[in-house]
Amino acid sequence: MELDQPSAARMYDYFLGGAHNFSVDRQAAARILTIYPDASSAAQANRAFLRRAVTALLGLGVRQFVDLGSGIPTAGNVHEVVDAVAPGAHVLYVDNDPVAVAYSESILAGRTDVGILQADVRDPAAILGAPVTRRLIDPELPVAVLAVAVLHFVADDEDPAGILGQFRDAAAPGSYLALSHGTVDRQPVRAARTEDVYRDTRDPLTLRTRPAIERLLTGWELVEPGLVWLPEWRPDWPDEPGSDPSRTEILGAVGRKG
């Protein structure tokens, strides 16, 4: 395992108050907090968006989920949200961080409805063709692809829109995408400084403008309320952490494949 370099997954775990991170991750996270004091609130807002999106998709009848860049397991993971509404629905976690995968394997041991795959989001073919994917995900049925706070770790020259396009093309009609993505729009100088910190990690960061994020959603029919700041996407608790839209620099949306 590469433990001498910070990992975005482990830094995210730290921002969420988790314990599955190392000194090198905490040092990098501390640098981020000096630039962006609301980073922990932003992580919590992103987690809350994931919960609300999955809950909404379950309400629409979706019973299989692929969570790209799933990260370190923490409270409120996708399978826990699913278990509360539709026990037995299938969840596939995908991450390229070996620590995230190892912890996921220990937590999910013995479960047949949830799996973890160590793979890179940049290689959709490997993800779609993996044995665990074929076991858990029926390509003839609608699936929810969760790209929550992951594509800003994919550089422009790695074609994030093309990556999502491959998942969209492989998904059955009636499938959905849930996406959240950091933006440069509100604080471009701070965004550039944040990107500088992440250049020293395993996962360099590429924050994007709203129009660039909108292009990632090509081919998906957005459900209400469209592409909005995370706390504005169907809030169900006005006082939850990270609930102030004016302090949020992450956009989110859910779209349907027609």
PDB file of C-alpha atoms in Angstrom:
ATOM      1  CA  MET A   1       0.000   0.000   0.000  1.00  0.00           C
ATOM      2  CA  GLU A   2       1.189   3.539  -0.815  1.00  0.00           C
ATOM      3  CA  LEU A   3       1.161   5.127   2.635  1.00  0.00           C
ATOM      4  CA  ASP A   4       3.910   7.701   2.066  1.00  0.00           C
ATOM      5  CA  GLN A   5       1.650   9.924  -0.058  1.00  0.00           C
ATOM      6  CA  PRO A   6      -1.715  11.450   0.903  1.00  0.00           C
ATOM      7  CA  SER A   7      -4.848   9.851  -0.509  1.00  0.00           C
ATOM      8  CA  ALA A   8      -8.019  11.758  -1.365  1.00  0.00           C
ATOM      9  CA  ALA A   9     -10.122   8.900   0.044  1.00  0.00           C
ATOM     10  CA  ARG A  10      -8.322   8.994   3.389  1.00  0.00           C
ATOM     11  CA  MET A  11      -8.356  12.806   3.505  1.00  0.00           C
ATOM     12  CA  TYR A  12     -12.125  12.682   2.905  1.00  0.00           C
ATOM     13  CA  ASP A  13     -12.413  10.198   5.757  1.00  0.00           C
ATOM     14  CA  TYR A  14     -10.529  12.668   7.965  1.00  0.00           C
ATOM     15  CA  PHE A  15     -12.801  15.563   6.949  1.00  0.00           C
ATOM     16  CA  LEU A  16     -15.792  13.384   7.907  1.00  0.00           C
ATOM     17  CA  GLY A  17     -14.286  12.672  11.334  1.00  0.00           C
ATOM     18  CA  GLY A  18     -13.262   9.105  10.535  1.00  0.00           C
ATOM     19  CA  ALA A  19     -10.305   7.163  11.923  1.00  0.00           C
ATOM     20  CA  HIS A  20      -9.144   5.369   8.764  1.00  0.00           C
ATOM     21  CA  ASN A  21      -6.426   7.821   7.804  1.00  0.00           C
ATOM     22  CA  PHE A  22      -2.728   8.339   8.410  1.00  0.00           C
ATOM     23  CA  SER A  23      -0.435  11.158   9.468  1.00  0.00           C
ATOM     24  CA  VAL A  24       0.428  12.028   5.877  1.00  0.00           C
ATOM     25  CA  ASP A  25      -3.304  12.386   5.095  1.00  0.00           C
ATOM     26  CA  ARG A  26      -3.965  14.536   8.161  1.00  0.00           C
ATOM     27  CA  GLN A  27      -1.079  16.834   7.286  1.00  0.00           C
ATOM     28  CA  ALA A  28      -2.446  17.387   3.782  1.00  0.00           C
ATOM     29  CA  ALA A  29      -5.969  17.890   5.165  1.00  0.00           C
ATOM     30  CA  ALA A  30      -4.628  20.481   7.592  1.00  0.00           C
ATOM     31  CA  ARG A  31      -3.153  22.401   4.642  1.00  0.00           C
ATOM     32  CA  ILE A  32      -6.564  22.335   2.955  1.00  0.00           C
ATOM     33  CA  LEU A  33      -8.273  23.609   6.112  1.00  0.00           C
ATOM     34  CA  THR A  34      -5.970  26.622   6.227  1.00  0.00           C
ATOM     35  CA  ILE A  35      -7.115  27.469   2.686  1.00  0.00           C
ATOM     36  CA  TYR A  36     -10.729  26.333   2.958  1.00  0.00           C
ATOM     37  CA  PRO A  37     -11.928  26.276   6.600  1.00  0.00           C
ATOM     38  CA  ASP A  38     -15.306  24.873   5.485  1.00  0.00           C
ATOM     39  CA  ALA A  39     -13.757  21.729   3.983  1.00  0.00           C
ATOM     40  CA  SER A  40     -15.191  19.468   6.691  1.00  0.00           C
ATOM     41  CA  SER A  41     -18.646  20.993   6.280  1.00  0.00           C
ATOM     42  CA  ALA A  42     -18.356  20.522   2.525  1.00  0.00           C
ATOM     43  CA  ALA A  43     -17.536  16.842   3.037  1.00  0.00           C
ATOM     44  CA  GLN A  44     -20.561  16.483   5.299  1.00  0.00           C
ATOM     45  CA  ALA A  45     -22.768  18.243   2.760  1.00  0.00           C
ATOM     46  CA  ASN A  46     -21.519  15.858   0.085  1.00  0.00           C
ATOM     47  CA  ARG A  47     -22.283  12.866   2.310  1.00  0.00           C
ATOM     48  CA  ALA A  48     -25.765  14.205   2.982  1.00  0.00           C
ATOM     49  CA  PHE A  49     -26.356  14.675  -0.755  1.00  0.00           C
ATOM     50  CA  LEU A  50     -25.359  11.046  -1.335  1.00  0.00           C
ATOM     51  CA  ARG A  51     -27.877   9.901   1.277  1.00  0.00           C
ATOM     52  CA  ARG A  52     -30.687  12.021  -0.158  1.00  0.00           C
ATOM     53  CA  ALA A  53     -29.940  10.988  -3.738  1.00  0.00           C
ATOM     54  CA  VAL A  54     -29.842   7.275  -2.914  1.00  0.00           C
ATOM     55  CA  THR A  55     -33.059   7.591  -0.917  1.00  0.00           C
ATOM     56  CA  ALA A  56     -34.750   9.350  -3.840  1.00  0.00           C
ATOM     57  CA  LEU A  57     -33.536   6.706  -6.299  1.00  0.00           C
ATOM     58  CA  LEU A  58     -34.821   3.923  -4.074  1.00  0.00           C
ATOM     59  CA  GLY A  59     -38.171   5.705  -4.102  1.00  0.00           C
ATOM     60  CA  LEU A  60     -38.057   5.589  -7.903  1.00  0.00           C
ATOM     61  CA  GLY A  61     -37.639   1.824  -7.788  1.00  0.00           C
ATOM     62  CA  VAL A  62     -33.886   1.498  -8.397  1.00  0.00           C
ATOM     63  CA  ARG A  63     -32.514  -1.638  -6.764  1.00  0.00           C
ATOM     64  CA  GLN A  64     -28.897  -1.725  -7.943  1.00  0.00           C
ATOM     65  CA  PHE A  65     -26.183   0.860  -7.372  1.00  0.00           C
ATOM     66  CA  VAL A  66     -22.597   1.311  -8.571  1.00  0.00           C
ATOM     67  CA  ASP A  67     -20.705   3.707  -6.304  1.00  0.00           C
ATOM     68  CA  LEU A  68     -17.639   5.016  -8.144  1.00  0.00           C
ATOM     69  CA  GLY A  69     -14.822   6.241  -5.932  1.00  0.00           C
ATOM     70  CA  SER A  70     -16.669   4.995  -2.866  1.00  0.00           C
ATOM     71  CA  GLY A  71     -13.825   5.779  -0.446  1.00  0.00           C
ATOM     72  CA  ILE A  72     -13.319   4.675   3.146  1.00  0.00           C
ATOM     73  CA  PRO A  73     -16.443   3.102   4.682  1.00  0.00           C
ATOM     74  CA  THR A  74     -18.122   5.484   7.126  1.00  0.00           C
ATOM     75  CA  ALA A  75     -21.554   5.785   8.703  1.00  0.00           C
ATOM     76  CA  GLY A  76     -24.225   6.356   6.093  1.00  0.00           C
ATOM     77  CA  ASN A  77     -22.598   4.342   3.328  1.00  0.00           C
ATOM     78  CA  VAL A  78     -24.794   3.485   0.351  1.00  0.00           C
ATOM     79  CA  HIS A  79     -25.563  -0.047   1.520  1.00  0.00           C
ATOM     80  CA  GLU A  80     -26.708   1.262   4.906  1.00  0.00           C
ATOM     81  CA  VAL A  81     -29.126   3.675   3.236  1.00  0.00           C
ATOM     82  CA  VAL A  82     -30.305   0.836   0.996  1.00  0.00           C
ATOM     83  CA  ASP A  83     -30.718  -1.585   3.902  1.00  0.00           C
ATOM     84  CA  ALA A  84     -33.109   0.819   5.619  1.00  0.00           C
ATOM     85  CA  VAL A  85     -35.410   1.029   2.583  1.00  0.00           C
ATOM     86  CA  ALA A  86     -34.931  -2.017   0.350  1.00  0.00           C
ATOM     87  CA  PRO A  87     -32.943  -4.803   2.039  1.00  0.00           C
ATOM     88  CA  GLY A  88     -31.413  -7.104  -0.549  1.00  0.00           C
ATOM     89  CA  ALA A  89     -30.896  -4.433  -3.197  1.00  0.00           C
ATOM     90  CA  HIS A  90     -27.445  -4.711  -4.745  1.00  0.00           C
ATOM     91  CA  VAL A  91     -24.576  -2.285  -4.192  1.00  0.00           C
ATOM     92  CA  LEU A  92     -21.170  -2.382  -5.868  1.00  0.00           C
ATOM     93  CA  TYR A  93     -18.457  -0.170  -4.411  1.00  0.00           C
ATOM     94  CA  VAL A  94     -15.521   0.769  -6.641  1.00  0.00           C
ATOM     95  CA  ASP A  95     -12.321   2.447  -5.478  1.00  0.00           C
ATOM     96  CA  ASN A  96      -8.665   2.429  -6.446  1.00  0.00           C
ATOM     97  CA  ASP A  97      -7.361   3.128  -2.931  1.00  0.00           C
ATOM     98  CA  PRO A  98      -6.120  -0.124  -1.350  1.00  0.00           C
ATOM     99  CA  VAL A  99      -6.916   1.052   2.180  1.00  0.00           C
ATOM    100  CA  ALA A 100     -10.499   1.883   1.209  1.00  0.00           C
ATOM    101  CA  VAL A 101     -10.865  -1.510  -0.438  1.00  0.00           C
ATOM    102  CA  ALA A 102      -9.353  -3.391   2.518  1.00  0.00           C
ATOM    103  CA  TYR A 103     -11.661  -1.719   5.037  1.00  0.00           C
ATOM    104  CA  SER A 104     -14.645  -2.278   2.767  1.00  0.00           C
ATOM    105  CA  GLU A 105     -13.820  -5.970   2.450  1.00  0.00           C
ATOM    106  CA  SER A 106     -13.665  -6.335   6.236  1.00  0.00           C
ATOM    107  CA  ILE A 107     -16.997  -4.565   6.738  1.00  0.00           C
ATOM    108  CA  LEU A 108     -18.783  -6.383   3.917  1.00  0.00           C
ATOM    109  CA  ALA A 109     -17.507  -9.878   4.678  1.00  0.00           C
ATOM    110  CA  GLY A 110     -20.256 -12.443   4.321  1.00  0.00           C
ATOM    111  CA  ARG A 111     -22.634 -10.217   2.368  1.00  0.00           C
ATOM    112  CA  THR A 112     -23.819 -11.466  -0.998  1.00  0.00           C
ATOM    113  CA  ASP A 113     -25.790  -8.351  -1.978  1.00  0.00           C
ATOM    114  CA  VAL A 114     -22.906  -5.885  -1.595  1.00  0.00           C
ATOM    115  CA  GLY A 115     -19.420  -6.063  -3.104  1.00  0.00           C
ATOM    116  CA  ILE A 116     -16.201  -4.076  -3.443  1.00  0.00           C
ATOM    117  CA  LEU A 117     -14.011  -3.848  -6.532  1.00  0.00           C
ATOM    118  CA  GLN A 118     -10.531  -2.341  -6.596  1.00  0.00           C
ATOM    119  CA  ALA A 119     -10.485  -0.523  -9.903  1.00  0.00           C
ATOM    120  CA  ASP A 120      -9.999   2.938 -11.371  1.00  0.00           C
ATOM    121  CA  VAL A 121     -12.947   5.005 -12.554  1.00  0.00           C
ATOM    122  CA  ARG A 122     -10.863   5.846 -15.634  1.00  0.00           C
ATOM    123  CA  ASP A 123     -11.300   2.263 -16.847  1.00  0.00           C
ATOM    124  CA  PRO A 124     -15.061   1.713 -17.236  1.00  0.00           C
ATOM    125  CA  ALA A 125     -14.549  -1.435 -19.315  1.00  0.00           C
ATOM    126  CA  ALA A 126     -12.649  -3.116 -16.478  1.00  0.00           C
ATOM    127  CA  ILE A 127     -15.351  -2.142 -14.002  1.00  0.00           C
ATOM    128  CA  LEU A 128     -18.237  -3.225 -16.207  1.00  0.00           C
ATOM    129  CA  GLY A 129     -16.570  -6.527 -17.082  1.00  0.00           C
ATOM    130  CA  ALA A 130     -15.409  -7.537 -13.600  1.00  0.00           C
ATOM    131  CA  PRO A 131     -16.836 -10.776 -12.174  1.00  0.00           C
ATOM    132  CA  VAL A 132     -18.237  -9.018  -9.099  1.00  0.00           C
ATOM    133  CA  THR A 133     -20.009  -6.514 -11.373  1.00  0.00           C
ATOM    134  CA  ARG A 134     -21.540  -9.274 -13.452  1.00  0.00           C
ATOM    135  CA  ARG A 135     -22.668 -11.018 -10.271  1.00  0.00           C
ATOM    136  CA  LEU A 136     -24.302  -7.996  -8.659  1.00  0.00           C
ATOM    137  CA  ILE A 137     -25.481  -5.804 -11.542  1.00  0.00           C
ATOM    138  CA  ASP A 138     -28.058  -6.987 -14.072  1.00  0.00           C
ATOM    139  CA  PRO A 139     -27.437  -4.965 -17.271  1.00  0.00           C
ATOM    140  CA  GLU A 140     -31.052  -5.466 -18.328  1.00  0.00           C
ATOM    141  CA  LEU A 141     -32.386  -3.579 -15.289  1.00  0.00           C
ATOM    142  CA  PRO A 142     -32.033   0.092 -14.344  1.00  0.00           C
ATOM    143  CA  VAL A 143     -28.957   0.932 -12.304  1.00  0.00           C
ATOM    144  CA  ALA A 144     -27.881   4.044 -10.412  1.00  0.00           C
ATOM    145  CA  VAL A 145     -24.349   5.167 -11.172  1.00  0.00           C
ATOM    146  CA  LEU A 146     -23.045   7.267  -8.285  1.00  0.00           C
ATOM    147  CA  ALA A 147     -20.227   9.625  -9.261  1.00  0.00           C
ATOM    148  CA  VAL A 148     -20.186  11.589  -6.026  1.00  0.00           C
ATOM    149  CA  ALA A 149     -17.099  13.771  -5.537  1.00  0.00           C
ATOM    150  CA  VAL A 150     -14.996  11.561  -7.809  1.00  0.00           C
ATOM    151  CA  LEU A 151     -14.764  13.121 -11.272  1.00  0.00           C
ATOM    152  CA  HIS A 152     -12.881  16.166 -10.020  1.00  0.00           C
ATOM    153  CA  PHE A 153     -10.033  13.675  -9.548  1.00  0.00           C
ATOM    154  CA  VAL A 154     -10.105  12.940 -13.293  1.00  0.00           C
ATOM    155  CA  ALA A 155      -8.097  15.358 -15.422  1.00  0.00           C
ATOM    156  CA  ASP A 156      -9.482  16.952 -18.575  1.00  0.00           C
ATOM    157  CA  ASP A 157      -7.150  14.928 -20.783  1.00  0.00           C
ATOM    158  CA  GLU A 158      -8.512  11.737 -19.183  1.00  0.00           C
ATOM    159  CA  ASP A 159     -11.960  12.527 -20.656  1.00  0.00           C
ATOM    160  CA  PRO A 160     -14.362  12.519 -17.687  1.00  0.00           C
ATOM    161  CA  ALA A 161     -17.328  13.082 -20.018  1.00  0.00           C
ATOM    162  CA  GLY A 162     -16.307  10.046 -22.068  1.00  0.00           C
ATOM    163  CA  ILE A 163     -15.998   7.979 -18.903  1.00  0.00           C
ATOM    164  CA  LEU A 164     -19.548   8.833 -17.866  1.00  0.00           C
ATOM    165  CA  GLY A 165     -20.660   8.220 -21.433  1.00  0.00           C
ATOM    166  CA  GLN A 166     -19.401   4.641 -21.284  1.00  0.00           C
ATOM    167  CA  PHE A 167     -21.357   3.984 -18.102  1.00  0.00           C
ATOM    168  CA  ARG A 168     -24.425   5.665 -19.614  1.00  0.00           C
ATOM    169  CA  ASP A 169     -24.218   3.611 -22.797  1.00  0.00           C
ATOM    170  CA  ALA A 170     -23.901   0.368 -20.814  1.00  0.00           C
ATOM    171  CA  ALA A 171     -26.855   1.176 -18.546  1.00  0.00           C
ATOM    172  CA  ALA A 172     -30.415   0.052 -19.245  1.00  0.00           C
ATOM    173  CA  PRO A 173     -33.069   2.667 -20.081  1.00  0.00           C
ATOM    174  CA  GLY A 174     -34.475   4.151 -16.902  1.00  0.00           C
ATOM    175  CA  SER A 175     -31.074   4.160 -15.212  1.00  0.00           C
ATOM    176  CA  TYR A 176     -29.846   7.155 -13.243  1.00  0.00           C
ATOM    177  CA  LEU A 177     -26.677   9.115 -12.531  1.00  0.00           C
ATOM    178  CA  ALA A 178     -26.028  10.991  -9.288  1.00  0.00           C
ATOM    179  CA  LEU A 179     -23.120  13.403  -9.594  1.00  0.00           C
ATOM    180  CA  SER A 180     -21.426  15.933  -7.354  1.00  0.00           C
ATOM    181  CA  HIS A 181     -18.405  17.960  -8.388  1.00  0.00           C
ATOM    182  CA  GLY A 182     -16.291  20.759  -6.944  1.00  0.00           C
ATOM    183  CA  THR A 183     -16.339  24.062  -8.788  1.00  0.00           C
ATOM    184  CA  VAL A 184     -14.041  27.049  -9.239  1.00  0.00           C
ATOM    185  CA  ASP A 185     -16.910  29.477  -9.729  1.00  0.00           C
ATOM    186  CA  ARG A 186     -17.195  31.055  -6.295  1.00  0.00           C
ATOM    187  CA  GLN A 187     -13.575  31.260  -5.175  1.00  0.00           C
ATOM    188  CA  PRO A 188     -11.197  30.786  -8.139  1.00  0.00           C
ATOM    189  CA  VAL A 189      -8.070  31.800  -6.209  1.00  0.00           C
ATOM    190  CA  ARG A 190      -8.889  29.487  -3.332  1.00  0.00           C
ATOM    191  CA  ALA A 191      -9.738  26.717  -5.790  1.00  0.00           C
ATOM    192  CA  ALA A 192      -6.319  27.088  -7.419  1.00  0.00           C
ATOM    193  CA  ARG A 193      -4.585  26.885  -4.037  1.00  0.00           C
ATOM    194  CA  THR A 194      -6.610  23.771  -3.172  1.00  0.00           C
ATOM    195  CA  GLU A 195      -5.580  22.152  -6.454  1.00  0.00           C
ATOM    196  CA  ASP A 196      -1.950  22.924  -5.563  1.00  0.00           C
ATOM    197  CA  VAL A 197      -2.234  20.904  -2.335  1.00  0.00           C
ATOM    198  CA  TYR A 198      -3.808  17.940  -4.106  1.00  0.00           C
ATOM    199  CA  ARG A 199      -0.986  17.849  -6.651  1.00  0.00           C
ATOM    200  CA  ASP A 200       1.133  16.354  -3.856  1.00  0.00           C
ATOM    201  CA  THR A 201      -1.360  13.521  -3.271  1.00  0.00           C
ATOM    202  CA  ARG A 202      -2.157  10.288  -5.108  1.00  0.00           C
ATOM    203  CA  ASP A 203      -5.195  12.086  -6.542  1.00  0.00           C
ATOM    204  CA  PRO A 204      -4.587  15.459  -8.245  1.00  0.00           C
ATOM    205  CA  LEU A 205      -7.668  17.669  -8.288  1.00  0.00           C
ATOM    206  CA  THR A 206      -9.340  19.382 -11.269  1.00  0.00           C
ATOM    207  CA  LEU A 207     -12.094  21.731 -10.168  1.00  0.00           C
ATOM    208  CA  ARG A 208     -14.388  22.885 -12.983  1.00  0.00           C
ATOM    209  CA  THR A 209     -16.824  25.626 -13.943  1.00  0.00           C
ATOM    210  CA  ARG A 210     -20.578  25.097 -13.973  1.00  0.00           C
ATOM    211  CA  PRO A 211     -20.670  24.858 -17.803  1.00  0.00           C
ATOM    212  CA  ALA A 212     -17.948  22.190 -17.728  1.00  0.00           C
ATOM    213  CA  ILE A 213     -19.880  20.213 -15.114  1.00  0.00           C
ATOM    214  CA  GLU A 214     -23.052  20.574 -17.168  1.00  0.00           C
ATOM    215  CA  ARG A 215     -21.217  18.979 -20.091  1.00  0.00           C
ATOM    216  CA  LEU A 216     -20.474  15.935 -17.920  1.00  0.00           C
ATOM    217  CA  LEU A 217     -24.229  15.447 -17.622  1.00  0.00           C
ATOM    218  CA  THR A 218     -24.780  15.164 -21.378  1.00  0.00           C
ATOM    219  CA  GLY A 219     -27.266  12.410 -22.199  1.00  0.00           C
ATOM    220  CA  TRP A 220     -28.930  12.448 -18.765  1.00  0.00           C
ATOM    221  CA  GLU A 221     -32.315  14.122 -18.248  1.00  0.00           C
ATOM    222  CA  LEU A 222     -31.943  16.036 -14.989  1.00  0.00           C
ATOM    223  CA  VAL A 223     -34.624  15.549 -12.362  1.00  0.00           C
ATOM    224  CA  GLU A 224     -35.769  18.470 -10.207  1.00  0.00           C
ATOM    225  CA  PRO A 225     -34.182  20.675  -9.011  1.00  0.00           C
ATOM    226  CA  GLY A 226     -31.454  20.230 -11.652  1.00  0.00           C
ATOM    227  CA  LEU A 227     -27.799  21.135 -11.085  1.00  0.00           C
ATOM    228  CA  VAL A 228     -27.628  23.070  -7.815  1.00  0.00           C
ATOM    229  CA  TRP A 229     -25.425  23.666  -4.803  1.00  0.00           C
ATOM    230  CA  LEU A 230     -25.527  20.479  -2.727  1.00  0.00           C
ATOM    231  CA  PRO A 231     -27.649  21.744   0.170  1.00  0.00           C
ATOM    232  CA  GLU A 232     -30.285  22.879  -2.345  1.00  0.00           C
ATOM    233  CA  TRP A 233     -30.805  19.378  -3.764  1.00  0.00           C
ATOM    234  CA  ARG A 234     -34.039  18.233  -2.084  1.00  0.00           C
ATOM    235  CA  PRO A 235     -33.065  19.200   1.465  1.00  0.00           C
ATOM    236  CA  ASP A 236     -34.846  17.253   4.178  1.00  0.00           C
ATOM    237  CA  TRP A 237     -33.207  18.800   7.219  1.00  0.00           C
ATOM    238  CA  PRO A 238     -32.439  22.524   7.049  1.00  0.00           C
ATOM    239  CA  ASP A 239     -29.962  22.492   9.925  1.00  0.00           C
ATOM    240  CA  GLU A 240     -27.805  19.560   8.874  1.00  0.00           C
ATOM    241  CA  PRO A 241     -24.005  20.104   8.666  1.00  0.00           C
ATOM    242  CA  GLY A 242     -22.955  21.960   5.550  1.00  0.00           C
ATOM    243  CA  SER A 243     -26.497  23.176   4.910  1.00  0.00           C
ATOM    244  CA  ASP A 244     -25.610  26.784   4.006  1.00  0.00           C
ATOM    245  CA  PRO A 245     -25.588  27.005   0.183  1.00  0.00           C
ATOM    246  CA  SER A 246     -23.593  30.232   0.268  1.00  0.00           C
ATOM    247  CA  ARG A 247     -20.641  28.394   1.837  1.00  0.00           C
ATOM    248  CA  THR A 248     -20.756  25.426  -0.534  1.00  0.00           C
ATOM    249  CA  GLU A 249     -18.481  25.052  -3.551  1.00  0.00           C
ATOM    250  CA  ILE A 250     -19.821  21.689  -4.773  1.00  0.00           C
ATOM    251  CA  LEU A 251     -22.625  21.277  -7.308  1.00  0.00           C
ATOM    252  CA  GLY A 252     -24.847  18.213  -7.499  1.00  0.00           C
ATOM    253  CA  ALA A 253     -27.494  16.714  -9.762  1.00  0.00           C
ATOM    254  CA  VAL A 254     -29.377  13.515 -10.522  1.00  0.00           C
ATOM    255  CA  GLY A 255     -30.199  12.580 -14.108  1.00  0.00           C
ATOM    256  CA  ARG A 256     -32.166   9.827 -15.830  1.00  0.00           C
ATOM    257  CA  LYS A 257     -31.287   7.914 -18.955  1.00  0.00           C
ATOM    258  CA  GLY A 258     -34.256   7.969 -21.291  1.00  0.00           C
TER     259      GLY A 258
END
